[in-house]
Each structure stands twice: as C-alpha cells, then as structure tokens.
Amino acid sequence: MAKEVTNRKENYSQWYNDLVVKADLAEQSAVRGCMVIKPYGYAIWEKMQSILDGMFKATGVQNAYFPLFIPKSFFSREAEHVAGFAKECAVVTHHRLMNDPDGRGVIVDPDAKLEEELIVRPTSETIIWSVYKNWVKSWRDLPILCNQWCNVVRWEMRTRPFLRTSEFLWQEGHTAHATAEEAEAKANEMVKIYADFARNVMAMPVIVGHKSPNERFAGALDTLTIEAMMQDGKALQAGTSHFLGQNFAKSFDVQFANAEGKLEYVWATSWGVSTRLMGALIMAHGDDNGLVLPPALAPIQVVMVPIYKTEEERLKLISVFETVKKELEAAGHSVKIDGRDTLRPGFKFAEWELKGVPVRLAMGPRDLEEGTVEVARRDTLTKENMPVEGIASKVDALLDTIQQNIYDKALAGRDTLIRKCDSWEEFKTEIQKGGFLLCHWDGTTETEQAIKDETKATIRCIPIDSVVCEEEGKCIYSGKPSHRRVVFAISY
Amino acid sequence: MAKEVTNRKENYSQWYNDLVVKADLAEQSAVRGCMVIKPYGYAIWEKMQSILDGMFKATGVQNAYFPLFIPKSFFSREAEHVAGFAKECAVVTHHRLMNDPDGRGVIVDPDAKLEEELIVRPTSETIIWSVYKNWVKSWRDLPILCNQWCNVVRWEMRTRPFLRTSEFLWQEGHTAHATAEEAEAKANEMVKIYADFARNVMAMPVIVGHKSPNERFAGALDTLTIEAMMQDGKALQAGTSHFLGQNFAKSFDVQFANAEGKLEYVWATSWGVSTRLMGALIMAHGDDNGLVLPPALAPIQVVMVPIYKTEEERLKLISVFETVKKELEAAGHSVKIDGRDTLRPGFKFAEWELKGVPVRLAMGPRDLEEGTVEVARRDTLTKENMPVEGIASKVDALLDTIQQNIYDKALAGRDTLIRKCDSWEEFKTEIQKGGFLLCHWDGTTETEQAIKDETKATIRCIPIDSVVCEEEGKCIYSGKPSHRRVVFAISY
C-alpha cells in the first residue's frame, strides 16, 4: 500500500505535514527552517510561476534581477519599514573561510570582516528604490514596472513547510509612477490578478479587501490582500499588493521632472505571492487520501495504469495508452503512463491518489477485449467505464469539469464557514469554531488590538469583493457606530 | 543621437562595459560586486533559461530547489572540494538586527549569534548530497536527475558585469547514478547540450573537451568544458560538466542496495552554466555600434519605425505595421512598433542598433505610396527596399538567415584565431597575440604550471570535438613525447 496519511479530523496539522512529505512536495533540510522543494512540488510551483508570469507581462510588467544582499544602513532609511520589519534576518558579516590552524576543517577568517554588514533580502523595496533613483529623471521614464522571481530570507522562529519558512521563493513586483492615482490603480490591478489566479487557476475562493491600518505592510499607505479559508477554519493570507505612497521615494530621494519641469517624488507599489501558495493549495483541496490538484496546476494531469498478467497483455495495453497519450498531449495535457513492472496496480492507484493526479485511466485485458477503459476522478473519487474510442476528447472535457468542480466544492465549503456575528459574547465562542466572521468594527486600532488580545482573531480584510458588507451597525466590541462589516478570522 | 559606444580597437574592455550599460543590460549596485540585471538584459537571460530548461527536461531532468545556506561544517566534509574552492564566500553569523541604543538606525544584535555559521552557497554539491542521502535506498531510486535555477555567491575581489560577479544566477544540475559508466555518460550528454545551445542558440562556436587535471572542478574526476573565443583573442569558459566519481557520495555516506542487495556508493555528476553566458554573448557578436543579438535570443526580433510628418501619415504607417506585426507574431516572433512621438527616426535607429535588434523595418510616406518598406539587418548593417506585400514571410526567413550568418561570422573569426604552434619561443610571442594555440603537451601538471607562470596561458581543454588534435609530437615546453595537441589560450 502507499504511504498512510493522517486523517484530517484526527490531526489536521499532522495531515498537512504528511501530505507535504508523502506526496513528495518538500522536506526539511539540514538548515533550520529552510526546506528542500522536491521535483514534484517544484513542478507545481513552476506551473504557478509560468501562469502568473504571463499574467503580469500581459499588464506590461517586465522581469529584472536585483542583489540578494542589502547594506545594513539601507534598513535605517525608511523608518516605518524597519520598525515593522526586518529584525529577524540573516546577517552576512564575513567574506572568507580559512583552514582551521588546528586542522579541524574550516573556520571563518577573522581578518575578512565586512566594513558594513549585509542583510540577505527579506524583501527588496530598499535596494530597488536605491536603484530606481538612477533610472528616473523625467516623467518620460515612468512608469517603471518591474518584477523579480527570487528567494528571500526571514529568520522565522517557528516554521512550517511552505506556510512559514526562513527561506522562501516568491515574486516581488515594484512599480514607480508619476501620480498617486496611477500607483493606486496598479496596486488594485495586481491584487485582482492574484484573485483571478487564486480562483481560476488554483480553484481557490478568496475574499479581496484592504488590510486595516494595523495589518498593513511596513511603509505602506494601503495594503490589499486576498484571503483564503482553509478546511480547518483558519484564514490564510495568500497574496498582498501595497500602495506605498511616496515613502520609499522620499527615503531614497527618487524624484522626477514633471511635464512642467518641476521635481516631484515618485509614487510606488509593491506586490508579492510566494511558495506559501503551495501550502494554500494543499490545504484548500486535499482530502484524507492525499492531495487534490486542480488540473491547471497538476504536473501530471492524467495517469494511465495498465493491469496485466502477461507480457503480451502489457504490450497491448501500453500501445493503446500511447495512442491516447499522444492525443491528449496534442490537446496540451501532461500525461504519464505508469509502466513500472515491480509494483501492483493497487499500489499505483494509491500513490497517484496521494499525489493528487486529477484523472486516472486503468485498463485490463478484459477492457482490451471490450474496448473500454476505467476513468477515475480524483476530486470525487468516482469511477466510470467508458469506450476507448474517443476517450481523449472526453478526458479533455472532464479536466475542465474537474477544475470547475474543485472550485465549486471549495467555494461551498468556504461559504459554510462565513457568517455574520453581532454580539461580542457570540463572537468569542464562534471565532473558536473557525471560519470568517463578518462583524461591525468601530475602525480603531485599539478595538482591533483588544479583540486580537482576547481571541487571537485579526481583521483579515475590509472586503471590496466577494462578500457584501456595506450596512450600518454597531461595533461588536465597543458598540460604537460602524458603516460596514469587516472580516475577522484566526489565521495562519 | 543614441549613446556613444567606445571603439573595440581603442579599448576593448571599455567597449564591453559600454555595451552592458548603454544597451540597458545591467549596472552596478550599491553592493560590491553584485549587479542589477535590467529588464532588457534579463529578457535575454529568460530566453536562455527557457530554451536550456527545455533541453534539460527532454533528457529526463527535473527541477527542484535546495537551501541557499550551507552549514559551515559541510565544507569540511569533502576535503578536495573545500581545498580548491569555497574560501571566498559570504558568511552568515547572526540572525537579528536591533535598534541602535544610540538611536542611529539599526545594528546587529550581538545576542543573535548562530551556533554554526552558514555559508551562502557558492555551489550546492554539499547540501544536495546531504539531501540525496535521504532519497537513495536502493538501485530503484536511481538515477536522480535534478537541476536548480538559483543564485550563488562567490566573494570575488575583481568583478566585471556578467563575467565575474560576487552574486550570479545559474543552473546547477546534480545527478546520482548506480554506475560510473552511467554517470560519465550523463556528464558527456550535458556538455553536448551546452555545446548545442552555444552553437545553435547563441550562434557561438565552442570547442568541447576535457579540462586538464589541474583545471578540474574541486572534487571532480573529470571536468568537461565548452570553450569560446572572444573577439579580443581571449578564451572564455562558457559551461562545465563534471564527473564527480563517488567523492561526494562517500563524504555524505550515500549508498544504495544494488540488485544483489549489496551496498555501493552512488556515482555523481554536476554541470552548470551561468549569467556569464550573457557576457559571452555580448563579446562574441557585438560590434562598434552595439550589441548584435542572434534572433533565437533577441527579446525583440523585429522593430518597426514609422517615419512621418503628419498625424495622418503616422496613423497609416502604424496601421500597416500592425498588420505585419500580427503576421510575424503568428509565426512566433517578437515584434515592437516604436511609435514614440518625441524622438527622431535616426535616434531610434541608433538605439535599436545599440540594443542589437536583428531586423528593423522603416517606412515613410513615400514607401506607403509605393508599397515598399526598408529592411535593415543588424548583423550586416545592410538595407534593402522590399514590397510590403508578403514582407512577413520574407522577414521570417531572414531571421533564420541572420541566425546562421551570425554563427558563420563568429566561426570564421574564431577560426582565424586558432593555429598550431610547435616551438616554445614562438609560443611565447604568439600567445600574447591572442587566440587558441594547438600545442603538444607532455601531460604533466608541472609543465602546465610552468607555462602558466611564464605566459599566463592555461590549457583550455583537451579537445574531443571541433578541432582535430590526435597526432604524435613533442611537448612545446619540455620536449617530451605527446600523443595529441591540446588547446592553450589566455582566458577571461
């Protein structure tokens, strides 16, 4: 049998870790908090990258690459940024190793101390704005629309694969604009791309909204977010887009001459999603048999398992599969024939289920005779016998159905976890059951903090999409008037 | 006029730096030796990545991701590796910043010292083999064919954009095999892919061969290389593939049970190319007007410049260009219409020449009347008037012609710089003129070192391809017998 996965109800956290490890997505490394992303996991990330990259480029964004290291002094330049950030990070202090005079391997060469320490980027606003200073002279140089795919490091104390790791992979977009309006529009455009990607590629429903001032990115005037709901009732922030105002431009003195020749500070945005999306994907759709991958992101969309006793049967089955494979590949699908000779079909079925492959085709000698094939869906765990004739176009259509069904199921599940709550007593009980609670809030940081202190719940966002919240009411905590509900949850 | 580029003959090194900066490929950053790769440069690197990645995957290689940091102790595990390598590197010693008690920004928190220092990977053999230990139990787990695209850091004292930078981007493949034969075959296969890529995509001739023992990668039993020749007569190592034997498997105790159930150490390869290829590309084809990009790697393959006086003319020209653009894009080409209204055509011509765009189409009101268009080739700097009718298919064919011509020209140039040399006196003079010298060598490290000490020339490779060297003779330095010539040059 394939590796056993812990039941979600028994231990959700262990279930998640099991999926990560047993589906060959990632594993811990010898370096604290740094994971190894294994080929199967990385193949999903590559698909995410490729699709997102195309979406970014369609809006005029170009990729570039900025240094891994940031001089320590840069962190002092944007006061709010450094206060809210960048304390737990990897610090490079030396640039040479030497042989240990005692002959026991290598030691750090004390003579090779850097004049100024370098920080491994936790995010790149500071180094990028120090570069943009050289790129911007006049309004003709704007906008700058750059993105980079890279690794970043935040020295997290408690880590979980994909969800919170010391090193992670991400993309960070950094744009520069002549006007506040244009920058705000860009921040909005990018969060909408994230929402589109989450919904239509990851098949994961999200609520789009503004962060409360308290939850904003350090240095931002506004942070937009997409918030997803996991099966255990915890929220997960899946992507953010920031309107940074002129804060970084002022810290790094980036001005442009406008059409009238007057100098103005540049307006900025930044926006990012990371390998955390892998964690979201696992938790949004996985079940007690393993991963459930939406076809749009599955490295293998269709797996074919021959069931045979004789070599002659095997060859015949493989030959039929090869024909179907070619047709499916011509339609743009990724297909694998699992011809491994040392494993039983039942083992293979369980393995591909664990790995979340959307469609499995199985065929035995009797199917050969009858011209049929067994088609199994990972999302519903149902099987159906179908004629081999025309199977490729049926599977092609089925993949679309599965993509939609995975989304619908996640949406229905998520929606049962959204409810309104109008009293503080009720809130304290309900929030522990998980899910999104739509509540009135008086808009003050004090109230937000008090609610967090008492319940661990945070304002996930002030929604602008997905849920209707515009109505008059009273703050659940302070009783003061409120003009709209906001979304509370306990989060990852 | 567009930015002036230094003449190659005047100052080749300055010419190179001019191209890097003025063609918007890269620039220095605030961090010593770390460059910023600008969008136009990065677009070329992305094309390189995408094509190479497809070539790797076609051989069964999968991508994965391993940690940025390597525990210091790992470097002591493979003795030869650490001796030959890894001394100049970035060392992380602390994991937290804190506010300066004196109120002057941030300082490193002395309480956050790491128990063991972490090294920013200069290459990943050690961390990867520590991981492979968990992946390999039996012969069924082999081969492992992993590649990663990532950044690495080597604290270089003297840096030049793309050619030698402290941080650079690369891919590193790491494979594990059950037999020496299989591993050697893989190392050979990969160097051939590099040669194929250099020749057919970069349009850059290379000599393929083995490194002499002295020039091997630290820890390798054999290093294969592709060696290119730049216009100034210096050689450039453009990619290497290593047969690592069982060295890393032994250091990290990676054994597998063979079909008979006996434990054996695993056999290894590693192979990589980096953003250094960007430097090779610039130097292989550039001229005094700027970059010359082979169509296979040009981010913009065809640029169209309208020449007009009135708005009516402009609109008509753009409309014609749009039609041609659509046809070219349908054929898979990337096309830009340069409709900028504030710049003169001559300026635009110079700018796209500087940026190496292979084909430029220009059209004015008279062309409109006559149904013609001016087609300019970047590689030959020639122009021709052609009918607009059917121009897309002509340009499509022209791009192939240009790709081939750029290669042919580089090959002819390279070949004039290859010659045999049979006397030490002659060698000392000839080697200073640049180029590859094919010479007999007695096969000893002592002779190799003496030649290097006296002339700075190194053995670039013992060729297995491109040049015929199998013949009897006498070592140019020691006069001892030799069975083949090897390739000497002064290199980057």
Coordinates of N, CA and C in Angstrom, one line a residue, chain B residues 241-353:
Chain B
S241 N 30.8 20.5 -17.1 CA 30.1 19.4 -16.7 C 31.1 18.4 -16.1
H242 N 30.8 18.0 -14.8 CA 31.7 17.3 -14.0 C 31.3 15.8 -13.8
F243 N 32.2 14.9 -13.9 CA 32.1 13.6 -13.4 C 32.7 13.5 -12.1
L244 N 31.9 13.3 -11.0 CA 32.4 13.5 -9.7 C 32.8 12.2 -9.0
G245 N 32.7 11.1 -9.7 CA 33.0 9.8 -9.1 C 32.1 9.5 -7.9
Q246 N 32.7 9.0 -6.9 CA 32.0 8.7 -5.7 C 32.4 9.6 -4.5
N247 N 33.1 10.7 -4.9 CA 33.7 11.6 -3.8 C 32.6 12.1 -2.9
F248 N 31.5 12.7 -3.5 CA 30.5 13.3 -2.6 C 29.7 12.3 -1.9
A249 N 29.4 11.1 -2.6 CA 28.7 10.1 -2.0 C 29.4 9.5 -0.8
K250 N 30.7 9.4 -0.9 CA 31.5 9.0 0.3 C 31.5 10.0 1.4
S251 N 31.6 11.3 1.0 CA 31.7 12.3 2.1 C 30.3 12.4 2.8
F252 N 29.2 12.1 2.1 CA 27.9 12.3 2.7 C 27.3 10.9 2.9
D253 N 28.0 9.9 2.8 CA 27.6 8.5 3.0 C 26.3 8.1 2.3
V254 N 26.3 8.3 1.0 CA 25.1 8.0 0.2 C 25.4 6.7 -0.5
Q255 N 24.7 5.6 0.0 CA 24.9 4.3 -0.5 C 23.6 3.7 -1.0
F256 N 23.6 2.8 -1.9 CA 22.4 2.2 -2.4 C 22.6 0.7 -2.4
A257 N 21.4 0.0 -2.2 CA 21.5 -1.5 -2.3 C 21.4 -1.9 -3.8
N258 N 22.3 -2.5 -4.3 CA 22.2 -2.9 -5.7 C 21.3 -4.1 -5.9
A259 N 21.1 -4.6 -7.1 CA 20.1 -5.6 -7.4 C 20.4 -6.9 -6.6
E260 N 21.7 -7.1 -6.2 CA 22.0 -8.2 -5.4 C 21.9 -7.9 -3.9
G261 N 21.5 -6.7 -3.5 CA 21.3 -6.4 -2.1 C 22.6 -5.9 -1.5
K262 N 23.6 -5.7 -2.2 CA 24.9 -5.2 -1.7 C 24.9 -3.7 -1.7
L263 N 25.5 -3.1 -0.6 CA 25.6 -1.6 -0.6 C 26.8 -1.1 -1.4
E264 N 26.5 -0.1 -2.3 CA 27.5 0.6 -3.1 C 27.4 2.1 -2.9
Y265 N 28.5 2.8 -3.1 CA 28.4 4.2 -3.1 C 27.8 4.7 -4.5
V266 N 27.1 5.8 -4.5 CA 26.5 6.3 -5.7 C 27.5 7.1 -6.5
W267 N 27.3 7.2 -7.8 CA 28.2 7.9 -8.7 C 27.5 9.2 -9.1
A268 N 28.3 10.3 -9.2 CA 27.7 11.6 -9.3 C 28.2 12.4 -10.5
T269 N 27.3 13.4 -11.0 CA 27.8 14.4 -11.9 C 27.2 15.7 -11.4
S270 N 27.8 16.8 -11.8 CA 27.2 18.1 -11.7 C 27.6 19.0 -12.9
W271 N 26.8 19.9 -13.3 CA 27.0 20.7 -14.5 C 26.3 22.0 -14.4
G272 N 26.9 23.1 -15.0 CA 26.3 24.4 -14.8 C 26.7 25.4 -15.9
V273 N 25.8 26.2 -16.1 CA 26.1 27.5 -16.9 C 25.4 28.6 -16.1
S274 N 26.0 29.8 -16.4 CA 25.5 31.0 -15.5 C 25.3 32.2 -16.4
T275 N 25.0 33.3 -15.7 CA 24.8 34.6 -16.4 C 26.1 35.0 -17.1
R276 N 27.2 34.3 -16.9 CA 28.4 34.5 -17.6 C 28.1 34.4 -19.1
L277 N 27.2 33.5 -19.5 CA 26.8 33.4 -20.9 C 26.4 34.7 -21.5
M278 N 25.8 35.6 -20.7 CA 25.4 36.9 -21.2 C 26.7 37.6 -21.6
G279 N 27.7 37.6 -20.9 CA 29.0 38.2 -21.2 C 29.6 37.6 -22.5
A280 N 29.5 36.3 -22.6 CA 30.0 35.6 -23.8 C 29.2 36.1 -25.0
L281 N 27.9 36.2 -24.9 CA 27.0 36.6 -26.0 C 27.4 38.0 -26.5
I282 N 27.5 38.9 -25.5 CA 27.9 40.3 -25.9 C 29.2 40.3 -26.6
M283 N 30.2 39.6 -26.1 CA 31.6 39.7 -26.7 C 31.7 38.9 -28.0
A284 N 30.9 37.9 -28.1 CA 31.1 37.0 -29.3 C 30.6 37.8 -30.6
H285 N 29.6 38.6 -30.4 CA 28.9 39.1 -31.6 C 28.9 40.7 -31.7
G286 N 29.1 41.3 -30.6 CA 28.9 42.8 -30.6 C 29.9 43.5 -31.6
D287 N 29.5 44.7 -32.0 CA 30.4 45.5 -32.9 C 30.4 46.9 -32.3
D288 N 31.0 47.8 -33.1 CA 31.2 49.2 -32.6 C 29.9 50.0 -32.5
N289 N 28.9 49.4 -33.1 CA 27.6 50.1 -33.0 C 26.8 49.6 -31.8
G290 N 27.2 48.5 -31.2 CA 26.5 47.9 -30.1 C 26.4 46.4 -30.1
L291 N 25.3 46.0 -29.4 CA 25.0 44.5 -29.4 C 24.6 44.0 -30.8
V292 N 24.9 42.7 -31.0 CA 24.4 42.0 -32.2 C 23.8 40.7 -31.6
L293 N 22.5 40.7 -31.5 CA 21.8 39.5 -30.9 C 21.4 38.5 -32.0
P294 N 21.7 37.2 -31.7 CA 21.1 36.2 -32.6 C 19.6 36.2 -32.4
P295 N 18.8 36.0 -33.5 CA 17.4 36.1 -33.4 C 16.8 35.1 -32.3
A296 N 17.5 34.0 -32.1 CA 17.0 33.0 -31.1 C 16.9 33.5 -29.7
L297 N 17.7 34.6 -29.4 CA 17.8 35.1 -28.1 C 17.4 36.6 -28.0
A298 N 17.0 37.2 -29.1 CA 16.7 38.6 -29.0 C 15.3 38.8 -28.4
P299 N 15.2 39.6 -27.4 CA 13.9 39.9 -26.8 C 12.9 40.5 -27.8
I300 N 13.5 41.4 -28.6 CA 12.7 41.9 -29.7 C 13.5 41.5 -31.0
Q301 N 12.8 40.8 -31.9 CA 13.4 40.3 -33.1 C 13.3 41.3 -34.2
V302 N 12.2 42.0 -34.2 CA 11.9 42.9 -35.3 C 11.4 44.2 -34.7
V303 N 12.0 45.3 -35.1 CA 11.5 46.6 -34.6 C 11.0 47.4 -35.8
M304 N 9.9 48.1 -35.7 CA 9.4 48.8 -36.8 C 9.3 50.3 -36.5
V305 N 9.9 51.1 -37.3 CA 10.0 52.6 -37.1 C 9.2 53.3 -38.2
P306 N 8.2 54.0 -37.8 CA 7.4 54.8 -38.8 C 8.1 56.2 -38.9
I307 N 8.2 56.7 -40.2 CA 8.8 58.0 -40.5 C 7.7 58.9 -41.0
Y308 N 7.3 59.9 -40.3 CA 6.2 60.7 -40.7 C 6.3 62.2 -40.4
K309 N 5.4 63.0 -41.0 CA 5.4 64.4 -40.6 C 4.0 64.7 -40.0
T310 N 3.0 64.1 -40.6 CA 1.6 64.5 -40.2 C 1.0 63.3 -39.4
E311 N 0.0 63.6 -38.6 CA -0.7 62.6 -37.8 C -1.3 61.6 -38.7
E312 N -1.8 62.1 -39.8 CA -2.5 61.2 -40.8 C -1.5 60.1 -41.3
E313 N -0.3 60.6 -41.6 CA 0.8 59.6 -42.1 C 1.1 58.6 -41.0
R314 N 1.2 59.2 -39.8 CA 1.6 58.3 -38.6 C 0.6 57.2 -38.5
L315 N -0.7 57.5 -38.5 CA -1.8 56.6 -38.3 C -1.7 55.5 -39.4
K316 N -1.5 55.9 -40.7 CA -1.5 55.0 -41.8 C -0.3 54.0 -41.6
L317 N 0.8 54.6 -41.3 CA 2.0 53.7 -41.1 C 1.8 52.7 -40.0
I318 N 1.3 53.2 -38.9 CA 1.1 52.3 -37.7 C 0.2 51.2 -38.1
S319 N -0.8 51.5 -38.9 CA -1.8 50.5 -39.3 C -1.2 49.4 -40.2
V320 N -0.3 49.9 -41.1 CA 0.4 48.9 -41.9 C 1.3 48.0 -41.0
F321 N 2.0 48.6 -40.1 CA 2.9 47.9 -39.2 C 2.1 46.9 -38.4
E322 N 0.9 47.3 -37.9 CA 0.1 46.4 -37.1 C -0.2 45.1 -37.8
T323 N -0.5 45.3 -39.1 CA -0.9 44.1 -39.9 C 0.3 43.1 -40.0
V324 N 1.5 43.7 -40.3 CA 2.7 42.9 -40.4 C 3.1 42.3 -39.1
K325 N 2.9 43.1 -38.0 CA 3.2 42.6 -36.7 C 2.4 41.4 -36.4
K326 N 1.1 41.4 -36.6 CA 0.3 40.3 -36.3 C 0.7 39.0 -37.1
E327 N 1.1 39.2 -38.3 CA 1.6 38.0 -39.1 C 2.8 37.5 -38.5
L328 N 3.8 38.4 -38.1 CA 5.0 37.9 -37.6 C 4.8 37.2 -36.2
E329 N 3.9 37.8 -35.4 CA 3.7 37.2 -34.1 C 3.0 35.8 -34.3
A330 N 2.2 35.7 -35.3 CA 1.6 34.4 -35.5 C 2.6 33.4 -35.9
A331 N 3.7 33.8 -36.5 CA 4.8 32.9 -36.8 C 5.8 32.7 -35.6
G332 N 5.4 33.3 -34.4 CA 6.2 33.1 -33.2 C 7.3 34.1 -33.0
H333 N 7.3 35.2 -33.7 CA 8.3 36.2 -33.5 C 7.9 37.4 -32.6
S334 N 8.8 38.0 -31.9 CA 8.5 39.1 -31.0 C 8.8 40.4 -31.8
V335 N 7.9 41.3 -31.8 CA 7.9 42.5 -32.6 C 7.6 43.7 -31.8
K336 N 8.3 44.8 -32.1 CA 7.9 46.0 -31.4 C 7.7 47.1 -32.5
I337 N 6.6 47.9 -32.3 CA 6.4 49.1 -33.1 C 6.9 50.3 -32.3
D338 N 7.9 51.0 -32.7 CA 8.4 52.1 -31.9 C 7.7 53.4 -32.4
G339 N 6.6 53.6 -31.7 CA 5.7 54.7 -32.1 C 6.0 56.0 -31.2
R340 N 7.1 56.0 -30.5 CA 7.4 57.2 -29.6 C 7.5 58.4 -30.5
D341 N 6.7 59.4 -30.0 CA 6.5 60.6 -30.7 C 7.5 61.7 -30.5
T342 N 8.3 61.6 -29.4 CA 9.2 62.6 -29.1 C 10.6 62.4 -29.6
L343 N 10.8 61.3 -30.3 CA 12.2 61.0 -30.8 C 12.3 60.9 -32.3
R344 N 13.4 61.4 -32.9 CA 13.6 61.3 -34.3 C 13.9 59.9 -34.7
P345 N 13.6 59.6 -36.0 CA 13.9 58.2 -36.5 C 15.3 57.8 -36.4
G346 N 16.2 58.8 -36.7 CA 17.7 58.5 -36.6 C 18.1 58.0 -35.2
F347 N 17.5 58.7 -34.2 CA 17.8 58.3 -32.8 C 17.3 56.9 -32.5
K348 N 16.1 56.6 -33.0 CA 15.5 55.3 -32.8 C 16.4 54.2 -33.5
F349 N 16.8 54.5 -34.7 CA 17.6 53.6 -35.4 C 18.9 53.2 -34.6
A350 N 19.5 54.3 -34.1 CA 20.8 54.1 -33.4 C 20.5 53.3 -32.1
E351 N 19.4 53.6 -31.4 CA 19.1 52.9 -30.2 C 18.8 51.4 -30.4
W352 N 18.1 51.1 -31.4 CA 17.8 49.6 -31.7 C 19.0 48.9 -32.2
E353 N 19.9 49.7 -32.9 CA 21.2 49.1 -33.3 C 22.0 48.8 -32.1

